CSV table of C-alpha atoms and ligand atoms in Angstrom, one decimal:
chain,number,residue,atom,x,y,z
B,295,UNK,CA,-46.4,-45.1,-26.9
B,296,UNK,CA,-44.5,-48.3,-27.2
B,297,UNK,CA,-43.3,-49.2,-30.7
B,298,UNK,CA,-44.2,-52.5,-32.0
B,299,UNK,CA,-41.1,-54.8,-31.4
B,300,UNK,CA,-42.0,-57.3,-34.0
B,301,UNK,CA,-42.2,-54.6,-36.8
B,302,UNK,CA,-38.9,-53.0,-35.8
B,303,UNK,CA,-37.0,-56.2,-35.4
B,304,UNK,CA,-37.9,-57.3,-38.9
B,305,UNK,CA,-36.2,-54.1,-40.3
B,306,UNK,CA,-33.3,-54.3,-38.0
B,307,UNK,CA,-32.4,-58.0,-39.0
B,308,UNK,CA,-30.9,-56.7,-42.2
B,309,UNK,CA,-28.4,-54.4,-40.3
B,310,UNK,CA,-27.4,-56.8,-37.6
B,311,UNK,CA,-24.7,-58.5,-39.5
B,312,UNK,CA,-23.0,-55.2,-40.6
B,313,UNK,CA,-23.2,-53.4,-37.2
B,314,UNK,CA,-19.6,-52.2,-37.3
B,315,UNK,CA,-18.4,-49.4,-37.6
B,316,UNK,CA,-21.7,-47.9,-36.3
B,317,UNK,CA,-23.3,-49.3,-33.3
B,318,UNK,CA,-26.7,-48.4,-34.3
B,319,UNK,CA,-28.6,-51.3,-32.6
B,320,UNK,CA,-26.8,-50.8,-29.3
B,321,UNK,CA,-27.7,-47.1,-29.3
B,322,UNK,CA,-31.4,-47.9,-30.1
B,323,UNK,CA,-31.5,-50.7,-27.6
B,324,UNK,CA,-30.1,-48.3,-24.8
B,325,UNK,CA,-32.8,-45.7,-25.6
B,326,UNK,CA,-35.5,-48.5,-25.4
B,327,UNK,CA,-34.2,-49.8,-22.1
B,328,UNK,CA,-34.4,-46.2,-20.7
B,329,UNK,CA,-38.0,-45.7,-22.0
B,330,UNK,CA,-36.6,-43.0,-24.3
B,331,UNK,CA,-37.0,-44.5,-27.7
B,332,UNK,CA,-38.5,-42.1,-30.1
B,333,UNK,CA,-41.0,-42.9,-32.9
B,334,UNK,CA,-42.8,-40.6,-35.3
B,335,UNK,CA,-46.5,-40.6,-35.4
B,336,UNK,CA,-48.2,-39.9,-38.7
B,337,UNK,CA,-51.1,-37.6,-39.0
B,338,UNK,CA,-53.6,-38.9,-41.6
B,339,UNK,CA,-55.5,-35.6,-41.9
B,340,UNK,CA,-55.2,-32.2,-40.5
B,341,UNK,CA,-58.0,-29.5,-40.2
B,342,UNK,CA,-57.5,-26.5,-38.1
B,343,UNK,CA,-56.6,-27.6,-34.6
B,344,UNK,CA,-57.8,-31.2,-35.3
B,345,UNK,CA,-55.6,-34.0,-36.5
B,346,UNK,CA,-56.5,-37.6,-37.4
B,347,UNK,CA,-54.0,-40.3,-36.1
B,348,UNK,CA,-54.7,-44.0,-36.5
B,349,UNK,CA,-58.2,-43.2,-37.7
B,350,UNK,CA,-59.1,-41.1,-34.7
B,351,UNK,CA,-59.5,-37.4,-34.4
B,352,UNK,CA,-57.6,-35.4,-31.7
B,353,UNK,CA,-57.4,-31.8,-30.6
B,354,UNK,CA,-53.8,-30.9,-31.3
B,355,UNK,CA,-52.2,-29.4,-28.2
B,356,UNK,CA,-48.6,-29.9,-29.6
B,357,UNK,CA,-48.4,-27.7,-32.6
B,358,UNK,CA,-46.3,-24.4,-32.9
B,359,UNK,CA,-48.9,-23.0,-35.3
B,360,UNK,CA,-49.7,-20.4,-32.6
B,361,UNK,CA,-52.0,-18.1,-34.8
B,362,UNK,CA,-53.5,-20.9,-36.8
B,363,UNK,CA,-51.7,-19.4,-39.8
B,364,UNK,CA,-50.9,-22.6,-41.5
B,365,UNK,CA,-54.6,-23.0,-42.3
B,366,UNK,CA,-55.2,-19.3,-43.1
B,367,UNK,CA,-57.0,-18.9,-46.5
B,368,UNK,CA,-55.1,-15.8,-47.5
B,369,UNK,CA,-51.8,-17.6,-47.0
B,370,UNK,CA,-52.8,-20.7,-48.6
B,371,UNK,CA,-54.1,-18.9,-51.7
B,372,UNK,CA,-50.9,-16.8,-51.9
B,373,UNK,CA,-48.8,-20.0,-52.0
B,374,UNK,CA,-51.0,-21.3,-54.9
B,375,UNK,CA,-50.7,-17.9,-56.7
B,376,UNK,CA,-46.9,-18.1,-56.1
B,377,UNK,CA,-46.7,-21.5,-57.6
B,378,UNK,CA,-48.5,-20.4,-60.8
B,379,UNK,CA,-46.2,-17.5,-61.1
B,380,UNK,CA,-42.8,-19.1,-60.2
B,381,UNK,CA,-43.2,-22.8,-60.5
B,382,UNK,CA,-42.4,-25.4,-57.8
B,383,UNK,CA,-38.9,-24.6,-56.8
B,384,UNK,CA,-36.2,-22.0,-56.9
B,385,UNK,CA,-33.9,-24.2,-59.2
B,386,UNK,CA,-30.6,-23.1,-57.8
B,387,UNK,CA,-28.7,-21.7,-54.8
B,388,UNK,CA,-29.1,-18.0,-54.1
B,389,UNK,CA,-25.8,-16.8,-55.6
B,390,UNK,CA,-26.5,-18.8,-58.8
B,391,UNK,CA,-30.1,-18.1,-60.0
B,392,UNK,CA,-32.2,-19.1,-57.0
B,393,UNK,CA,-32.7,-15.5,-55.6
B,394,UNK,CA,-35.8,-14.0,-57.0
B,395,UNK,CA,-38.0,-10.9,-56.7
B,396,UNK,CA,-40.3,-13.0,-54.5
B,397,UNK,CA,-37.5,-13.5,-52.0
B,398,UNK,CA,-36.4,-9.9,-52.2
B,399,UNK,CA,-39.9,-8.7,-51.6
B,400,UNK,CA,-40.2,-10.8,-48.4
B,401,UNK,CA,-36.8,-9.6,-47.2
B,402,UNK,CA,-37.8,-6.1,-47.6
B,403,UNK,CA,-41.1,-6.6,-45.8
B,404,UNK,CA,-39.4,-8.3,-42.8
B,405,UNK,CA,-36.9,-5.4,-42.7
B,406,UNK,CA,-39.6,-2.8,-42.6
B,407,UNK,CA,-41.8,-4.7,-40.1
B,408,UNK,CA,-39.0,-5.3,-37.6
B,409,UNK,CA,-37.0,-2.0,-38.4
B,410,UNK,CA,-33.8,-3.9,-39.4
B,411,UNK,CA,-31.3,-2.9,-42.2
B,412,UNK,CA,-31.0,-6.2,-44.0
B,413,UNK,CA,-32.5,-9.7,-44.0
B,414,UNK,CA,-31.6,-13.1,-45.6
B,415,UNK,CA,-33.7,-16.2,-45.9
B,416,UNK,CA,-33.0,-19.8,-45.2
B,417,UNK,CA,-35.0,-23.0,-45.8
B,418,UNK,CA,-35.0,-23.8,-42.1
B,419,UNK,CA,-34.2,-22.2,-38.6
B,420,UNK,CA,-31.8,-25.0,-38.0
B,421,UNK,CA,-29.8,-24.1,-41.0
B,422,UNK,CA,-30.0,-20.4,-40.2
B,423,UNK,CA,-28.6,-21.0,-36.7
B,424,UNK,CA,-25.7,-23.2,-38.0
B,425,UNK,CA,-24.9,-20.6,-40.6
B,426,UNK,CA,-24.6,-17.7,-38.2
B,427,UNK,CA,-22.4,-19.5,-35.8
B,428,UNK,CA,-20.3,-21.3,-38.4
B,429,UNK,CA,-19.7,-18.2,-40.5
B,430,UNK,CA,-18.9,-15.7,-37.7
B,431,UNK,CA,-17.0,-17.6,-35.2
B,432,UNK,CA,-13.5,-19.0,-35.6
B,433,UNK,CA,-11.3,-21.1,-33.3
B,434,UNK,CA,-10.3,-17.8,-31.7
B,435,UNK,CA,-13.9,-16.9,-30.7
B,436,UNK,CA,-16.2,-17.9,-28.0
B,437,UNK,CA,-19.9,-18.5,-28.1
B,438,UNK,CA,-21.9,-18.0,-24.8
B,439,UNK,CA,-25.1,-20.0,-24.8
B,440,UNK,CA,-28.1,-20.1,-22.4
B,441,UNK,CA,-28.2,-23.7,-21.2
B,442,UNK,CA,-31.7,-24.1,-22.5
B,443,UNK,CA,-31.1,-22.8,-26.0
B,444,UNK,CA,-32.5,-24.8,-28.9
B,445,UNK,CA,-30.6,-27.8,-30.2
B,446,UNK,CA,-29.8,-25.9,-33.5
B,447,UNK,CA,-27.9,-23.3,-31.5
B,448,UNK,CA,-26.1,-25.8,-29.1
B,449,UNK,CA,-25.2,-28.0,-31.9
B,450,UNK,CA,-23.5,-25.2,-34.0
B,451,UNK,CA,-21.6,-24.1,-30.8
B,452,UNK,CA,-20.4,-27.6,-29.7
B,453,UNK,CA,-19.5,-29.0,-33.2
B,454,UNK,CA,-17.7,-26.0,-34.4
B,455,UNK,CA,-14.1,-25.0,-33.6
B,456,UNK,CA,-15.0,-22.0,-31.5
B,457,UNK,CA,-15.1,-22.2,-27.7
B,458,UNK,CA,-18.4,-23.0,-26.2
B,459,UNK,CA,-19.5,-21.6,-22.7
B,460,UNK,CA,-23.0,-22.3,-21.3
B,461,UNK,CA,-24.4,-20.0,-18.8
B,462,UNK,CA,-27.2,-21.0,-16.3
B,463,UNK,CA,-30.8,-20.3,-17.8
B,464,UNK,CA,-31.4,-16.6,-17.9
B,465,UNK,CA,-28.7,-16.0,-15.3
B,466,UNK,CA,-27.0,-12.6,-16.1
B,467,UNK,CA,-24.6,-12.8,-13.2
B,468,UNK,CA,-23.4,-16.2,-14.3
B,469,UNK,CA,-23.1,-15.0,-17.9
B,470,UNK,CA,-21.2,-11.9,-16.8
B,471,UNK,CA,-18.7,-14.2,-14.8
B,472,UNK,CA,-17.9,-16.1,-18.0
B,473,UNK,CA,-17.6,-13.1,-20.3
B,474,UNK,CA,-14.2,-12.0,-21.8
B,475,UNK,CA,-13.9,-8.7,-23.8
B,476,UNK,CA,-14.5,-8.6,-27.6
B,477,UNK,CA,-14.3,-12.3,-27.9
B,478,UNK,CA,-17.5,-13.4,-29.7
B,479,UNK,CA,-21.3,-13.9,-29.5
B,480,UNK,CA,-23.8,-14.2,-26.7
B,481,UNK,CA,-26.8,-16.3,-27.8
B,482,UNK,CA,-30.3,-16.6,-26.3
B,483,UNK,CA,-33.7,-17.3,-27.3
B,484,UNK,CA,-36.5,-14.8,-26.9
B,485,UNK,CA,-39.0,-17.3,-25.7
B,486,UNK,CA,-37.7,-20.5,-24.6
B,487,UNK,CA,-39.1,-23.4,-26.5
B,488,UNK,CA,-39.5,-25.9,-23.7
B,489,UNK,CA,-40.3,-23.7,-20.9
B,490,UNK,CA,-42.3,-20.8,-22.5
B,491,UNK,CA,-40.4,-18.2,-20.3
B,492,UNK,CA,-38.5,-15.2,-21.7
B,493,UNK,CA,-34.9,-14.1,-21.8
B,494,UNK,CA,-33.9,-10.9,-19.9
B,495,UNK,CA,-33.3,-9.1,-23.1
B,496,UNK,CA,-32.3,-5.7,-21.8
B,497,UNK,CA,-29.6,-7.3,-19.5
B,498,UNK,CA,-28.3,-9.5,-22.3
B,499,UNK,CA,-28.0,-6.4,-24.6
B,500,UNK,CA,-26.2,-4.4,-21.8
B,501,UNK,CA,-23.7,-7.2,-21.0
B,502,UNK,CA,-23.0,-7.6,-24.7
B,503,UNK,CA,-22.5,-3.8,-25.0
B,504,UNK,CA,-20.2,-3.5,-21.9
B,505,UNK,CA,-18.1,-6.5,-22.9
B,506,UNK,CA,-17.9,-5.5,-26.6
B,507,UNK,CA,-19.3,-8.8,-27.7
B,508,UNK,CA,-22.2,-9.4,-30.1
B,509,UNK,CA,-25.6,-10.4,-29.1
B,510,UNK,CA,-27.8,-12.9,-31.1
B,511,UNK,CA,-31.5,-13.4,-30.4
B,512,UNK,CA,-33.5,-16.3,-31.6
B,513,UNK,CA,-37.1,-15.4,-31.5
B,514,UNK,CA,-38.5,-18.4,-33.1
B,515,UNK,CA,-41.4,-18.5,-30.6
B,516,UNK,CA,-41.8,-14.8,-29.9
B,517,UNK,CA,-42.2,-13.5,-33.5
B,518,UNK,CA,-45.9,-13.1,-34.5
B,519,UNK,CA,-47.2,-14.0,-31.0
B,520,UNK,CA,-45.8,-11.2,-28.7
B,521,UNK,CA,-45.5,-7.4,-29.1
B,522,UNK,CA,-47.2,-4.8,-31.2
B,523,UNK,CA,-48.0,-6.2,-34.7
B,524,UNK,CA,-46.4,-9.4,-33.5
B,525,UNK,CA,-42.9,-7.9,-33.7
B,526,UNK,CA,-41.8,-10.3,-31.0
B,527,UNK,CA,-40.2,-10.5,-27.5
B,528,UNK,CA,-38.2,-7.3,-27.6
B,529,UNK,CA,-41.3,-5.3,-28.4
B,530,UNK,CA,-43.3,-7.1,-25.8
B,531,UNK,CA,-40.5,-6.2,-23.2
B,532,UNK,CA,-40.8,-2.6,-24.1
B,533,UNK,CA,-37.4,-2.7,-25.8
B,534,UNK,CA,-38.8,-2.1,-29.3
B,535,UNK,CA,-35.9,0.3,-30.2
B,536,UNK,CA,-33.2,-2.4,-29.3
B,537,UNK,CA,-31.5,-4.2,-32.1
B,538,UNK,CA,-29.6,-7.4,-31.4
B,539,UNK,CA,-26.5,-7.7,-33.5
B,540,UNK,CA,-28.0,-10.9,-35.0
B,541,UNK,CA,-31.8,-11.5,-35.1
B,542,UNK,CA,-33.1,-14.7,-36.2
B,543,UNK,CA,-36.6,-16.2,-36.3
B,544,UNK,CA,-38.5,-18.9,-38.3
B,545,UNK,CA,-41.6,-19.0,-40.4
B,546,UNK,CA,-42.7,-22.5,-39.2
B,547,UNK,CA,-44.3,-21.2,-36.1
B,548,UNK,CA,-46.6,-18.3,-35.9
B,549,UNK,CA,-46.2,-17.4,-39.6
B,550,UNK,CA,-47.5,-20.8,-40.5
B,551,UNK,CA,-45.2,-21.6,-43.4
B,552,UNK,CA,-41.7,-22.9,-43.2
B,553,UNK,CA,-38.1,-21.5,-43.3
B,554,UNK,CA,-36.3,-18.7,-41.4
B,555,UNK,CA,-34.5,-15.4,-41.6
B,556,UNK,CA,-31.4,-13.8,-40.3
B,557,UNK,CA,-31.5,-10.0,-39.9
B,558,UNK,CA,-29.0,-7.3,-38.8
B,559,UNK,CA,-26.9,-4.7,-40.2
B,560,UNK,CA,-26.1,-4.6,-44.0
B,561,UNK,CA,-22.6,-5.7,-43.4
B,562,UNK,CA,-23.6,-8.8,-41.5
B,563,UNK,CA,-25.8,-10.0,-44.4
B,564,UNK,CA,-23.2,-9.1,-47.1
B,565,UNK,CA,-20.7,-11.0,-45.1
B,566,UNK,CA,-22.9,-14.1,-44.8
B,567,UNK,CA,-23.9,-14.0,-48.3
B,568,UNK,CA,-20.1,-14.1,-49.1
B,569,UNK,CA,-18.9,-16.5,-46.4
B,570,UNK,CA,-21.8,-18.7,-45.1
B,571,UNK,CA,-21.4,-22.0,-46.9
B,572,UNK,CA,-24.8,-23.2,-45.4
B,573,UNK,CA,-26.3,-20.3,-47.5
B,574,UNK,CA,-24.2,-20.2,-50.6
B,575,UNK,CA,-24.2,-24.1,-51.3
B,576,UNK,CA,-27.9,-24.8,-50.7
B,577,UNK,CA,-30.9,-24.6,-52.9
B,578,UNK,CA,-32.8,-21.5,-52.2
B,579,UNK,CA,-36.4,-21.6,-50.6
B,580,UNK,CA,-39.0,-22.1,-53.3
B,581,UNK,CA,-40.3,-18.6,-54.5
B,582,UNK,CA,-43.8,-19.6,-53.9
B,583,UNK,CA,-43.0,-20.1,-50.3
B,584,UNK,CA,-41.6,-16.7,-50.1
B,585,UNK,CA,-44.8,-15.3,-51.6
B,586,UNK,CA,-46.9,-17.3,-49.0
B,587,UNK,CA,-44.6,-16.0,-46.3
B,588,UNK,CA,-45.0,-12.5,-47.4
B,589,UNK,CA,-48.8,-13.0,-47.2
B,590,UNK,CA,-48.1,-14.4,-43.7
B,591,UNK,CA,-46.2,-11.4,-42.6
B,592,UNK,CA,-48.9,-9.0,-43.8
B,593,UNK,CA,-51.5,-11.0,-42.1
B,594,UNK,CA,-49.7,-11.5,-38.8
B,595,UNK,CA,-48.9,-7.8,-38.5
B,596,UNK,CA,-52.6,-7.1,-38.2
B,597,UNK,CA,-53.7,-10.3,-36.4
B,598,UNK,CA,-54.5,-8.6,-33.2
B,599,UNK,CA,-57.9,-10.4,-33.0
B,600,UNK,CA,-56.1,-13.8,-33.2
B,601,UNK,CA,-53.5,-12.6,-30.6
B,602,UNK,CA,-56.2,-11.5,-28.2
B,603,UNK,CA,-58.0,-14.8,-28.6
B,604,UNK,CA,-54.9,-16.6,-27.9
B,605,UNK,CA,-54.2,-14.4,-24.8
B,606,UNK,CA,-57.6,-15.2,-23.5
B,607,UNK,CA,-57.1,-19.0,-24.0
B,608,UNK,CA,-53.7,-18.8,-22.1
B,609,UNK,CA,-55.5,-16.9,-19.4
B,610,UNK,CA,-58.3,-19.5,-19.1
B,611,UNK,CA,-55.9,-22.5,-19.2
B,612,UNK,CA,-53.7,-21.2,-16.5
B,613,UNK,CA,-56.6,-20.2,-14.2
B,614,UNK,CA,-58.2,-23.7,-14.6
B,615,UNK,CA,-55.0,-25.6,-14.4
B,616,UNK,CA,-53.9,-23.7,-11.2
B,617,UNK,CA,-57.3,-24.4,-9.6
B,618,UNK,CA,-56.9,-28.1,-10.5
B,619,UNK,CA,-53.5,-28.1,-8.7
B,620,UNK,CA,-51.5,-29.0,-11.8
B,621,UNK,CA,-47.7,-28.3,-11.8
B,622,UNK,CA,-47.6,-25.4,-14.3
B,623,UNK,CA,-44.4,-23.6,-15.1
B,624,UNK,CA,-44.5,-19.7,-15.0
B,625,UNK,CA,-45.2,-19.0,-18.6
B,626,UNK,CA,-47.2,-16.2,-20.2
B,627,UNK,CA,-46.8,-17.5,-23.7
B,628,UNK,CA,-48.6,-20.2,-25.7
B,629,UNK,CA,-46.0,-22.8,-24.5
B,630,UNK,CA,-47.5,-24.2,-21.3
B,631,UNK,CA,-45.4,-27.0,-19.8
B,632,UNK,CA,-46.5,-29.2,-17.1
B,633,UNK,CA,-43.5,-30.3,-15.2
B,634,UNK,CA,-43.8,-34.1,-14.4
B,635,UNK,CA,-40.2,-35.1,-13.6
B,636,UNK,CA,-40.2,-38.8,-14.4
B,637,UNK,CA,-40.1,-39.8,-18.0
B,638,UNK,CA,-42.4,-42.8,-17.6
B,639,UNK,CA,-45.1,-40.8,-15.9
B,640,UNK,CA,-44.9,-38.1,-18.5
B,641,UNK,CA,-45.3,-40.8,-21.2
B,642,UNK,CA,-48.3,-42.3,-19.2
B,643,UNK,CA,-50.1,-38.9,-19.0
B,644,UNK,CA,-49.7,-38.3,-22.7
B,645,UNK,CA,-51.0,-41.8,-23.5
B,646,UNK,CA,-54.0,-41.3,-21.2
B,647,UNK,CA,-54.7,-37.9,-22.8
B,648,UNK,CA,-54.4,-39.3,-26.3
B,649,UNK,CA,-56.9,-42.0,-25.4
B,650,UNK,CA,-59.3,-39.2,-24.6
B,651,UNK,CA,-58.7,-37.4,-27.9
B,652,UNK,CA,-56.2,-34.8,-26.9
B,653,UNK,CA,-52.8,-34.8,-28.6
B,654,UNK,CA,-50.2,-33.8,-26.2
B,655,UNK,CA,-46.4,-34.6,-26.3
B,656,UNK,CA,-44.3,-35.9,-23.5
B,657,UNK,CA,-40.8,-34.1,-23.7
B,658,UNK,CA,-38.0,-36.3,-22.2
B,659,UNK,CA,-34.3,-36.0,-21.9
B,660,UNK,CA,-32.1,-35.5,-23.7
B,661,UNK,CA,-34.4,-32.7,-25.1
B,662,UNK,CA,-34.8,-31.5,-21.6
B,663,UNK,CA,-32.5,-31.8,-18.6
B,664,UNK,CA,-32.7,-35.2,-16.7
B,665,UNK,CA,-35.5,-35.2,-14.1
B,666,UNK,CA,-37.5,-32.5,-16.0
B,667,UNK,CA,-39.7,-34.6,-18.3
B,668,UNK,CA,-42.8,-32.7,-18.9
B,669,UNK,CA,-45.9,-32.4,-21.0
B,670,UNK,CA,-45.3,-29.5,-23.4
B,671,UNK,CA,-48.7,-28.1,-24.1
B,672,UNK,CA,-49.1,-25.5,-26.8
B,673,UNK,CA,-52.2,-23.4,-27.2
B,674,UNK,CA,-53.2,-21.8,-30.5
B,675,UNK,CA,-55.6,-19.3,-31.9
B,676,UNK,CA,-57.2,-22.2,-33.6
B,677,UNK,CA,-58.6,-23.5,-30.3
B,678,UNK,CA,-61.9,-22.6,-28.8
B,679,UNK,CA,-62.7,-21.8,-25.3
B,680,UNK,CA,-64.4,-25.2,-25.2
B,681,UNK,CA,-61.2,-26.9,-26.2
B,682,UNK,CA,-59.4,-25.5,-23.3
B,683,UNK,CA,-62.0,-26.4,-20.9
B,684,UNK,CA,-61.9,-30.0,-22.3
B,685,UNK,CA,-58.1,-30.0,-21.9
B,686,UNK,CA,-58.1,-28.8,-18.3
B,687,UNK,CA,-60.7,-31.4,-17.2
B,688,UNK,CA,-58.9,-34.2,-19.0
B,689,UNK,CA,-55.6,-33.1,-17.5
B,690,UNK,CA,-56.9,-32.9,-14.0
B,691,UNK,CA,-58.4,-36.4,-14.2
B,692,UNK,CA,-55.3,-37.9,-15.8
B,693,UNK,CA,-53.0,-36.2,-13.2
B,694,UNK,CA,-55.1,-37.5,-10.3
B,695,UNK,CA,-55.0,-41.1,-11.7
B,696,UNK,CA,-51.1,-40.9,-12.3
B,697,UNK,CA,-50.7,-39.9,-8.7
B,698,UNK,CA,-52.5,-43.0,-7.5
B,699,UNK,CA,-50.7,-45.7,-9.3
K,1214,PLP,C1,-38.1,-24.3,-34.2
K,1214,PLP,C2,-36.8,-23.6,-33.7
K,1214,PLP,C3,-35.7,-23.6,-34.5
K,1214,PLP,C4,-35.6,-24.3,-35.8
K,1214,PLP,O1,-36.4,-23.9,-36.8
K,1214,PLP,P1,-36.8,-24.8,-38.0
K,1214,PLP,O2,-37.3,-23.9,-39.1
K,1214,PLP,O3,-37.9,-25.7,-37.4
K,1214,PLP,O4,-35.6,-25.6,-38.4
K,1214,PLP,C5,-34.7,-22.8,-34.1
K,1214,PLP,N1,-34.7,-22.1,-32.9
K,1214,PLP,C6,-35.7,-22.2,-32.1
K,1214,PLP,C7,-35.7,-21.6,-30.8
K,1214,PLP,C8,-36.8,-23.0,-32.4
K,1214,PLP,O5,-37.8,-23.1,-31.7
């Protein structure tokens, strides 16, 4: 959607005279010229998979709340109960007085669920990824990243002193050709956030082992959704006994709350508690949030019915979309991108769907590589079979119309 020029210009006038040393206006104008200017949309009300924007209700097909956990009554009431016991915030960083029994209980529950030795909590996945890379890797080390890794991983790799090597998406042979012995960390996502496909985890583990490097898995989109008890991508791939050297995942997706954890061997967590500035110098997550997230872990472990419903919706969506000839990517996860290519066309599709009450997001460069603009559709257990049928019909119509302009 085009932002209102008049409204923006009014705000920008104040900055125009003091542009130097930061060329903000020029950067914004360049984005606007390329049709890539971003703006935020404000939801006025949210209820299950419905959201109200500009006074109008939409079915939300852009949320990462894969199991509908953010609206789950058990998790909501746990958050309220946690508030009554612990108050609104943690009051300090974890090494001062911000680490509570609520945090410890959540860490222990995650360790038991995923069979890891030790766990530490962060306020966001972005912070957790920065913390891992910045505290482990020095200028002497190399980080090998899948090209499609999340911005929080790429950012840490490119802004930090360590060497950054990017390997082609899920390409083990390319990674292998870039590897050096005992030099650093191989990093991949479990389920890729923009494509919905999965990493070749057995191969990554094997290459790390052979080359005496460490392997980190960011399972933000796999945890809760895939595998027995929602244990994630490794379990889904029949690799339930594999342990990455560093396992990271977030609470803001299938678990329905917010925040993240890093897990691994005891010495990794002890080391990060001592040396990660992102951890040591940041106010710890509110204990009430830890209480809610513990309830979320307990619920997600046994949420087979929600996972089965979600799997059914994914199957129906893919069958319908294929029959309609839509350009689906090969994804078995709730992330179902439609590859459009051109940014303007992706935007036009999103706008047309929104006009029909379906909230979908056009993802454009630089979030995805140039020429691969897409609609990123996400399905959740909060959707009904009817919602999926509505989506397929509306998509097919909008797709046909966009072909004919
Ligand atoms: C969402 C996401 C993050 C960031 O987590 P936040 O808690 O939202 O900061 C990190 N990695 C991946 C793969 C993600 O999808």
